[in-house]
N, CA, C and O atoms as a MOPAC input file, in Angstrom:
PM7 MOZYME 1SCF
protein

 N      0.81200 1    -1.19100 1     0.00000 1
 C      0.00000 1     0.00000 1     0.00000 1
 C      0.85900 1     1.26000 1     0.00000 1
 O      0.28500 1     2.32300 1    -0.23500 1
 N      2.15400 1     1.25900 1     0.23400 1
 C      3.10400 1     2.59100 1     0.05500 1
 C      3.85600 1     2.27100 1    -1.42300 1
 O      4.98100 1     2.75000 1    -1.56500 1
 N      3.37400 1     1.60800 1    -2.35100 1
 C      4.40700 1     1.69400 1    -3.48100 1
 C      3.19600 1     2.81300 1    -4.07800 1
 O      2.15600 1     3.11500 1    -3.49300 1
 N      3.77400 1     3.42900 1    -5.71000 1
 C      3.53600 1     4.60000 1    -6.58700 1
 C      2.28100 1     3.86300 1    -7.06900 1
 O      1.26700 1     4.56100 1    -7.06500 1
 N      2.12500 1     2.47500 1    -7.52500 1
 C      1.26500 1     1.82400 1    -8.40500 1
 C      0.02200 1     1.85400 1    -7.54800 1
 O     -1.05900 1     2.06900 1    -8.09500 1
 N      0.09700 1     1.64600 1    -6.19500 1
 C     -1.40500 1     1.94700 1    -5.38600 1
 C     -1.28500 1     3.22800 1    -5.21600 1
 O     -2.31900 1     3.73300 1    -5.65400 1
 N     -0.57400 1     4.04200 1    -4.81200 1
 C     -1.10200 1     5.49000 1    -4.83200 1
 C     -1.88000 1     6.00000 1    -6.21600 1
 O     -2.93700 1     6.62900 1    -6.18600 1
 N     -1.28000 1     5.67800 1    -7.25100 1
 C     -2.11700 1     5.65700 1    -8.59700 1
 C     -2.96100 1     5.27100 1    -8.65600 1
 O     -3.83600 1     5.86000 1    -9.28900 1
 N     -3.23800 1     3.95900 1    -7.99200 1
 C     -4.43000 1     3.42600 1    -8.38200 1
 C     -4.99900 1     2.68600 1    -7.53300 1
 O     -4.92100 1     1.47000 1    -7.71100 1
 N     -5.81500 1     3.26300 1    -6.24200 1
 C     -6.07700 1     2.15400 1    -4.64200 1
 C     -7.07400 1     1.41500 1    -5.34100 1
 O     -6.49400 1     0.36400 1    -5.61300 1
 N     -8.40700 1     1.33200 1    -5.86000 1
 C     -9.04800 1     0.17500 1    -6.08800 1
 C     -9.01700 1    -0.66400 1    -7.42300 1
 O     -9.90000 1    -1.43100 1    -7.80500 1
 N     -7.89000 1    -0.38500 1    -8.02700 1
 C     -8.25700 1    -1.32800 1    -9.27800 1
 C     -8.67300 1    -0.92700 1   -10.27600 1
 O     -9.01400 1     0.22900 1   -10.52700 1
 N     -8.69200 1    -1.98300 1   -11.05900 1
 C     -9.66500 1    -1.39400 1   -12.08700 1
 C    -10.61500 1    -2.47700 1   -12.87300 1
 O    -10.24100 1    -3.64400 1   -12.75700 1
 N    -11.44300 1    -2.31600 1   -13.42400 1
 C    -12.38100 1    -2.97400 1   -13.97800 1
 C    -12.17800 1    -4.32000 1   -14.58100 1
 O    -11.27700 1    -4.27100 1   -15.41800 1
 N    -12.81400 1    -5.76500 1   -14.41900 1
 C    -12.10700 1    -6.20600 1   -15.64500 1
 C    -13.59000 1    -7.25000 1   -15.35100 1
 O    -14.43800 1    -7.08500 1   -14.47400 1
 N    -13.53300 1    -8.31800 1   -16.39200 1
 C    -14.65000 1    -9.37200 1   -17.19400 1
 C    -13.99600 1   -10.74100 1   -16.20500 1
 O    -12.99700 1   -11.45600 1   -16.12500 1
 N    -14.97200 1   -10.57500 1   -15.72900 1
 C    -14.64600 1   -12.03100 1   -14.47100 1
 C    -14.81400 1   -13.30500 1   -15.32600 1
 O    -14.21200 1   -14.35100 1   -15.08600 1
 N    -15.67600 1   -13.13200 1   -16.33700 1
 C    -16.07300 1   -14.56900 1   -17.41400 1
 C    -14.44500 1   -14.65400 1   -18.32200 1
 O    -13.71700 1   -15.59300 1   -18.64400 1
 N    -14.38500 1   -13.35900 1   -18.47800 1
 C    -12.79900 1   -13.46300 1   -19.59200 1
 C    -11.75700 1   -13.75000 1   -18.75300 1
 O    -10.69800 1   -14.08000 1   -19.28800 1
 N    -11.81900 1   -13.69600 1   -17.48500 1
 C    -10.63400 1   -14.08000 1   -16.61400 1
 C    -10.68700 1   -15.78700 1   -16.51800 1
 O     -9.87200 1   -16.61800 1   -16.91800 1
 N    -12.33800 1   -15.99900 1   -15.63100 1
 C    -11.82400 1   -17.46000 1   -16.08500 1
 C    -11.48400 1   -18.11700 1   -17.17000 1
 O    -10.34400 1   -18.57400 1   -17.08800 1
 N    -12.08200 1   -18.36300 1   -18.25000 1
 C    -11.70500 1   -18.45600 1   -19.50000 1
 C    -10.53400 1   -18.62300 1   -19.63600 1
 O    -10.00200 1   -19.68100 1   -19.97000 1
 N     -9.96400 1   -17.53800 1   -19.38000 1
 C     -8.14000 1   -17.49300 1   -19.50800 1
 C     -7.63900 1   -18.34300 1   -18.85900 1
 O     -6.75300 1   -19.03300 1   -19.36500 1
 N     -8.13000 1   -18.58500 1   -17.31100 1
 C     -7.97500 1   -19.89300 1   -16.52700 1
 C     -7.98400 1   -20.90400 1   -17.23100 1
 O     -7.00200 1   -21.48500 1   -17.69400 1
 N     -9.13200 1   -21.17800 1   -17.35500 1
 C     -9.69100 1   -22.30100 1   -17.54000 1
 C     -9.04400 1   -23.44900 1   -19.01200 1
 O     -9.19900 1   -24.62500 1   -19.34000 1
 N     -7.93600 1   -21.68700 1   -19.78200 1
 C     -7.47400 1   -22.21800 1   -21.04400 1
 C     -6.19500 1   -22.54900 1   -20.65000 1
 O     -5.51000 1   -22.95700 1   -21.58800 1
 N     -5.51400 1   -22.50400 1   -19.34200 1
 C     -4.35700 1   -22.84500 1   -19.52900 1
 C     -3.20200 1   -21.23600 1   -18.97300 1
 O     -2.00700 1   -21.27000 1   -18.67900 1
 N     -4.15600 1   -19.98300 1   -19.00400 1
 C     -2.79900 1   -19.43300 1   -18.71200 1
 C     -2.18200 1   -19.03600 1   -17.46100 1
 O     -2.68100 1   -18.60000 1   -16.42400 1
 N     -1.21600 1   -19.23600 1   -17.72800 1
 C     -0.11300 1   -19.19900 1   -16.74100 1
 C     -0.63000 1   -17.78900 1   -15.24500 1
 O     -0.89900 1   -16.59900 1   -15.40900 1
 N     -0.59900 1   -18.36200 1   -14.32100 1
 C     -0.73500 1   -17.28300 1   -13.12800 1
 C     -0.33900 1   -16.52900 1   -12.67000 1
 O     -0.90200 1   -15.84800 1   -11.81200 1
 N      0.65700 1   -16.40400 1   -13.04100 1
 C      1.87200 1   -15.08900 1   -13.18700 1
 C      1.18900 1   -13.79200 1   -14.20400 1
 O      1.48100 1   -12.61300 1   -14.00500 1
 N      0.47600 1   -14.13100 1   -15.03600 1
 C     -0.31100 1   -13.57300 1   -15.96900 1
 C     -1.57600 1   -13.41700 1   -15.43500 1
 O     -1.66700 1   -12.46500 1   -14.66000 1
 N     -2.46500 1   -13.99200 1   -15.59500 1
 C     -4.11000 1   -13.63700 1   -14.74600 1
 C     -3.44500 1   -12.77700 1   -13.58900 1
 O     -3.45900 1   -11.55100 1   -13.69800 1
 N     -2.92100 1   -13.32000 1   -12.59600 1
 C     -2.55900 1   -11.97200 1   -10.89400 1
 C     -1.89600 1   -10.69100 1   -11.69500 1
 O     -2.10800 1    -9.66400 1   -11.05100 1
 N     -1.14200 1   -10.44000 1   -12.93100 1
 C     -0.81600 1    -9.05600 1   -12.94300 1
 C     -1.90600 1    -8.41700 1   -12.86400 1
 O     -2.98500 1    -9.01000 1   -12.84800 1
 N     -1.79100 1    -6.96700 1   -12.79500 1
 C     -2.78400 1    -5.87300 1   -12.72900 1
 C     -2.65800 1    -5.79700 1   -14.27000 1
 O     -1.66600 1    -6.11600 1   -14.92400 1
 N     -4.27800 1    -5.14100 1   -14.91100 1
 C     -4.16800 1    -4.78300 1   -16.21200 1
 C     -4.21200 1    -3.56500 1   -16.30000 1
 O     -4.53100 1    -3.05000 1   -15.22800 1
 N     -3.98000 1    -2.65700 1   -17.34000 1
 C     -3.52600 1    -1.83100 1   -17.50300 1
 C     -5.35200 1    -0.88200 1   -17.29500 1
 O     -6.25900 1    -1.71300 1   -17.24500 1
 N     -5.77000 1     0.37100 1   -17.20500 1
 C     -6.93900 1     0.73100 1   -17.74600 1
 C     -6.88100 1     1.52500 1   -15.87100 1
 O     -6.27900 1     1.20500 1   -14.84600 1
 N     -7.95100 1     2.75900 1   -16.26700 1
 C     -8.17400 1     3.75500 1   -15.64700 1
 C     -9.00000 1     2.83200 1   -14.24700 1
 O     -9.51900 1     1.73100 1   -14.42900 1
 N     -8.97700 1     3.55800 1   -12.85600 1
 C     -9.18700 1     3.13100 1   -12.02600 1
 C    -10.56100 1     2.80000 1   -12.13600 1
 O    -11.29600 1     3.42000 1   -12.90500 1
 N    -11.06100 1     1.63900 1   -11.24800 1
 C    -12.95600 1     1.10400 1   -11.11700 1
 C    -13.44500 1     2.49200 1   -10.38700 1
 O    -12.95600 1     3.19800 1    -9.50500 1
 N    -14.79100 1     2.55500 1   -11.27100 1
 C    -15.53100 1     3.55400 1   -10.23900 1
 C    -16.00500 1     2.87200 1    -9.03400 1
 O    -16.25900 1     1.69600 1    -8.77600 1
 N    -16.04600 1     3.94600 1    -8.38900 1
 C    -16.49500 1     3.40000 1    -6.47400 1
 C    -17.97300 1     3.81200 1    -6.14100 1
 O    -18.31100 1     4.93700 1    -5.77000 1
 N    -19.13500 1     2.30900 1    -6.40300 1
 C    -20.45800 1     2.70700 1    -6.19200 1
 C    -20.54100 1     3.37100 1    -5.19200 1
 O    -20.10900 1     3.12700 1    -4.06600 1
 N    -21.40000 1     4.70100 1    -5.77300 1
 C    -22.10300 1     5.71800 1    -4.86900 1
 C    -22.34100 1     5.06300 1    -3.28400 1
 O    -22.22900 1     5.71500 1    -2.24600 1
 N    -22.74900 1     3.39400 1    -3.39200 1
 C    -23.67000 1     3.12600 1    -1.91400 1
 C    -22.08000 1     2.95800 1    -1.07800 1
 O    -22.12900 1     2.18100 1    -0.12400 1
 N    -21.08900 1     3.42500 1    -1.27100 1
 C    -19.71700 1     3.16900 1    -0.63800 1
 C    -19.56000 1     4.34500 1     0.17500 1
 O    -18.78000 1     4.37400 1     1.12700 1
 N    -20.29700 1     5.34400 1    -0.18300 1
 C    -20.35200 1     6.78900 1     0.11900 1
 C    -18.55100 1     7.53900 1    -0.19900 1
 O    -18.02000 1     8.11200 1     0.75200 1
 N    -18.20900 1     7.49800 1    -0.80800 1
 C    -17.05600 1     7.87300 1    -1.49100 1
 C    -17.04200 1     9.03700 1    -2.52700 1
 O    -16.05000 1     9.59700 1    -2.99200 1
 N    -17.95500 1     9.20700 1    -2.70800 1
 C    -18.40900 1     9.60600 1    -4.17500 1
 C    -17.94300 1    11.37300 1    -3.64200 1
 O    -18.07200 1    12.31000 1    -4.43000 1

């Protein structure tokens, strides 16, 4: 939580939970699925009160 890559970016970002398994499910390597992907941070639902 003190490196540059979470200060950039604390929650993440968006991605296709069906295209992740998939990718699993085809074989790729886990070193690959656990990186972070590249793409602008997830929005934080309003009911989080964050907003």
């Amino acid at each position: 939580m003190r490196t540059p890559a979470y200060a950039e970016n604390p929650v993440g970002v968006s991605y296709d939970p069906d295209a992740l398994l998939a990718r699993f499910e085809a074989g790729e390597p886990e070193e690959t699925l656990l990186a972070m992907p590249a793409g602008p941070p997830s929005p934080i639902p309003a009911a989080h009160g964050m907003n």
